[in-house]
């Protein structure tokens, strides 16, 4: 496969869905509630339809995992992992922090990652072993090696269970050890902001494959490190993830591996 032209295909695809999202942005939103806090919009579903039908037309045998649809599988070595709208709550409230996130894996290894933020026309992308970019500019993680000088980002699970409460305890602890912790509401962009050095680290519980696959590659290709909370390989499932500039990774791990937080590990 020619990953360079596949990257162009993926960027075009993310941008065409970005156009759909922008056509509804700020108005015309038909909101269905998956739960009282987990929202899905008409734009979300149209964006997904566009992505799935374009992939199916061009690569009829590839597998597709997309948030709002059933898995499409013919046991192909190629798998597309799609979040047609990441940051739905922001989008619904006209906050411009949302994206279209698309990854392509070959034999479970991510080869291409694209995260497109249409509100700012910012396209983050990476090809395995070829670096990471913000539009045409190469990006890299920050140089900071001290937690006390760091700005972190995180997210909280929708479901208000035991893990939800613990994640606020963790937030509090990191807040006292760093320059701050932000909650932006679009995991794919959290990875990219670590990749471009705005944040030094990102951690979250209970994400999903479509939240993490593209951003994970972009972050690693920008010189960052990703893992789970036990310092094993970033899980495809999206559970208990860390992405950092590499230099503060062990300091983040030291906090998250404390016994008091282990009970919430999946
Ligand atoms: C959500 C966002 C958010 C994260 C949630 C995700 P969605 O994705 O990425 O930052 O904290 O866990 O579900 O629902 O907007 O696609
Ligand atoms: Ca998402
Ligand atoms: Ca989504």
PDB file of N, CA, C and O in Angstrom, residues 5 7 39 54 58 93 98 135 155 163 165 172 186 201 205 210 226 231 251:
ATOM      1  N   UNK A   5      -0.314   8.228  -0.410  1.00  0.00           N
ATOM      2  CA  UNK A   5      -1.567   8.593  -1.077  1.00  0.00           C
ATOM      3  C   UNK A   5      -2.773   8.218  -0.217  1.00  0.00           C
ATOM      4  O   UNK A   5      -3.804   8.893  -0.249  1.00  0.00           O
ATOM      5  N   UNK A   7      -2.790   8.563   2.950  1.00  0.00           N
ATOM      6  CA  UNK A   7      -2.870   9.701   3.884  1.00  0.00           C
ATOM      7  C   UNK A   7      -3.658  10.846   3.232  1.00  0.00           C
ATOM      8  O   UNK A   7      -4.541  11.443   3.851  1.00  0.00           O
ATOM      9  N   UNK A  39     -24.309  12.675  24.018  1.00  0.00           N
ATOM     10  CA  UNK A  39     -25.175  13.189  22.963  1.00  0.00           C
ATOM     11  C   UNK A  39     -24.767  12.692  21.585  1.00  0.00           C
ATOM     12  O   UNK A  39     -23.604  12.450  21.321  1.00  0.00           O
ATOM     13  N   UNK A  54     -17.692   6.413   1.707  1.00  0.00           N
ATOM     14  CA  UNK A  54     -16.501   6.686   0.878  1.00  0.00           C
ATOM     15  C   UNK A  54     -15.461   5.575   1.034  1.00  0.00           C
ATOM     16  O   UNK A  54     -14.837   5.150   0.056  1.00  0.00           O
ATOM     17  N   UNK A  58     -14.215   2.954  -2.017  1.00  0.00           N
ATOM     18  CA  UNK A  58     -12.806   2.875  -2.437  1.00  0.00           C
ATOM     19  C   UNK A  58     -12.099   1.603  -1.983  1.00  0.00           C
ATOM     20  O   UNK A  58     -11.168   1.141  -2.647  1.00  0.00           O
ATOM     21  N   UNK A  93     -22.720  22.769  21.984  1.00  0.00           N
ATOM     22  CA  UNK A  93     -22.736  24.078  22.658  1.00  0.00           C
ATOM     23  C   UNK A  93     -21.951  25.142  21.881  1.00  0.00           C
ATOM     24  O   UNK A  93     -21.575  26.167  22.439  1.00  0.00           O
ATOM     25  N   UNK A  98     -13.665  20.442  18.585  1.00  0.00           N
ATOM     26  CA  UNK A  98     -14.200  19.143  18.172  1.00  0.00           C
ATOM     27  C   UNK A  98     -13.468  18.725  16.900  1.00  0.00           C
ATOM     28  O   UNK A  98     -12.797  19.550  16.267  1.00  0.00           O
ATOM     29  N   UNK A 135      -1.283  20.666   9.649  1.00  0.00           N
ATOM     30  CA  UNK A 135      -1.324  21.082   8.246  1.00  0.00           C
ATOM     31  C   UNK A 135       0.016  20.736   7.589  1.00  0.00           C
ATOM     32  O   UNK A 135       0.369  19.567   7.546  1.00  0.00           O
ATOM     33  N   UNK A 155      -9.812  14.026  30.838  1.00  0.00           N
ATOM     34  CA  UNK A 155     -11.245  13.991  30.584  1.00  0.00           C
ATOM     35  C   UNK A 155     -11.882  13.129  31.652  1.00  0.00           C
ATOM     36  O   UNK A 155     -11.180  12.402  32.365  1.00  0.00           O
ATOM     37  N   UNK A 163     -15.412   4.968  39.433  1.00  0.00           N
ATOM     38  CA  UNK A 163     -14.264   5.469  38.662  1.00  0.00           C
ATOM     39  C   UNK A 163     -14.380   6.978  38.424  1.00  0.00           C
ATOM     40  O   UNK A 163     -13.391   7.708  38.445  1.00  0.00           O
ATOM     41  N   UNK A 165     -15.766   9.185  40.385  1.00  0.00           N
ATOM     42  CA  UNK A 165     -15.365   9.889  41.615  1.00  0.00           C
ATOM     43  C   UNK A 165     -13.847   9.885  41.779  1.00  0.00           C
ATOM     44  O   UNK A 165     -13.237  10.892  42.105  1.00  0.00           O
ATOM     45  N   UNK A 172      -7.468  16.329  41.260  1.00  0.00           N
ATOM     46  CA  UNK A 172      -7.060  17.171  42.383  1.00  0.00           C
ATOM     47  C   UNK A 172      -5.568  16.989  42.685  1.00  0.00           C
ATOM     48  O   UNK A 172      -4.838  17.965  42.886  1.00  0.00           O
ATOM     49  N   UNK A 186     -12.414  16.876  23.965  1.00  0.00           N
ATOM     50  CA  UNK A 186     -12.256  16.134  22.703  1.00  0.00           C
ATOM     51  C   UNK A 186     -10.926  15.389  22.777  1.00  0.00           C
ATOM     52  O   UNK A 186      -9.854  15.953  22.540  1.00  0.00           O
ATOM     53  N   UNK A 201       1.261  16.526  28.983  1.00  0.00           N
ATOM     54  CA  UNK A 201       0.749  15.176  29.188  1.00  0.00           C
ATOM     55  C   UNK A 201      -0.762  15.138  29.189  1.00  0.00           C
ATOM     56  O   UNK A 201      -1.432  16.155  29.432  1.00  0.00           O
ATOM     57  N   UNK A 205      -9.368   7.846  31.709  1.00  0.00           N
ATOM     58  CA  UNK A 205      -9.946   6.523  31.927  1.00  0.00           C
ATOM     59  C   UNK A 205     -10.963   6.273  30.817  1.00  0.00           C
ATOM     60  O   UNK A 205     -11.545   7.236  30.316  1.00  0.00           O
ATOM     61  N   UNK A 210     -11.962   4.623  18.893  1.00  0.00           N
ATOM     62  CA  UNK A 210     -12.073   5.770  17.968  1.00  0.00           C
ATOM     63  C   UNK A 210     -11.614   7.078  18.607  1.00  0.00           C
ATOM     64  O   UNK A 210     -11.346   8.039  17.901  1.00  0.00           O
ATOM     65  N   UNK A 226       3.233   6.977  24.534  1.00  0.00           N
ATOM     66  CA  UNK A 226       1.879   6.622  24.964  1.00  0.00           C
ATOM     67  C   UNK A 226       1.927   5.261  25.630  1.00  0.00           C
ATOM     68  O   UNK A 226       2.772   4.424  25.299  1.00  0.00           O
ATOM     69  N   UNK A 231       2.059   1.224  32.268  1.00  0.00           N
ATOM     70  CA  UNK A 231       3.209   1.399  31.371  1.00  0.00           C
ATOM     71  C   UNK A 231       3.328   0.312  30.320  1.00  0.00           C
ATOM     72  O   UNK A 231       4.415   0.045  29.820  1.00  0.00           O
ATOM     73  N   UNK A 251       6.837  10.362  35.706  1.00  0.00           N
ATOM     74  CA  UNK A 251       6.241  11.120  36.822  1.00  0.00           C
ATOM     75  C   UNK A 251       4.720  10.971  36.822  1.00  0.00           C
ATOM     76  O   UNK A 251       4.093  10.886  37.886  1.00  0.00           O
TER      77      UNK A 251
END
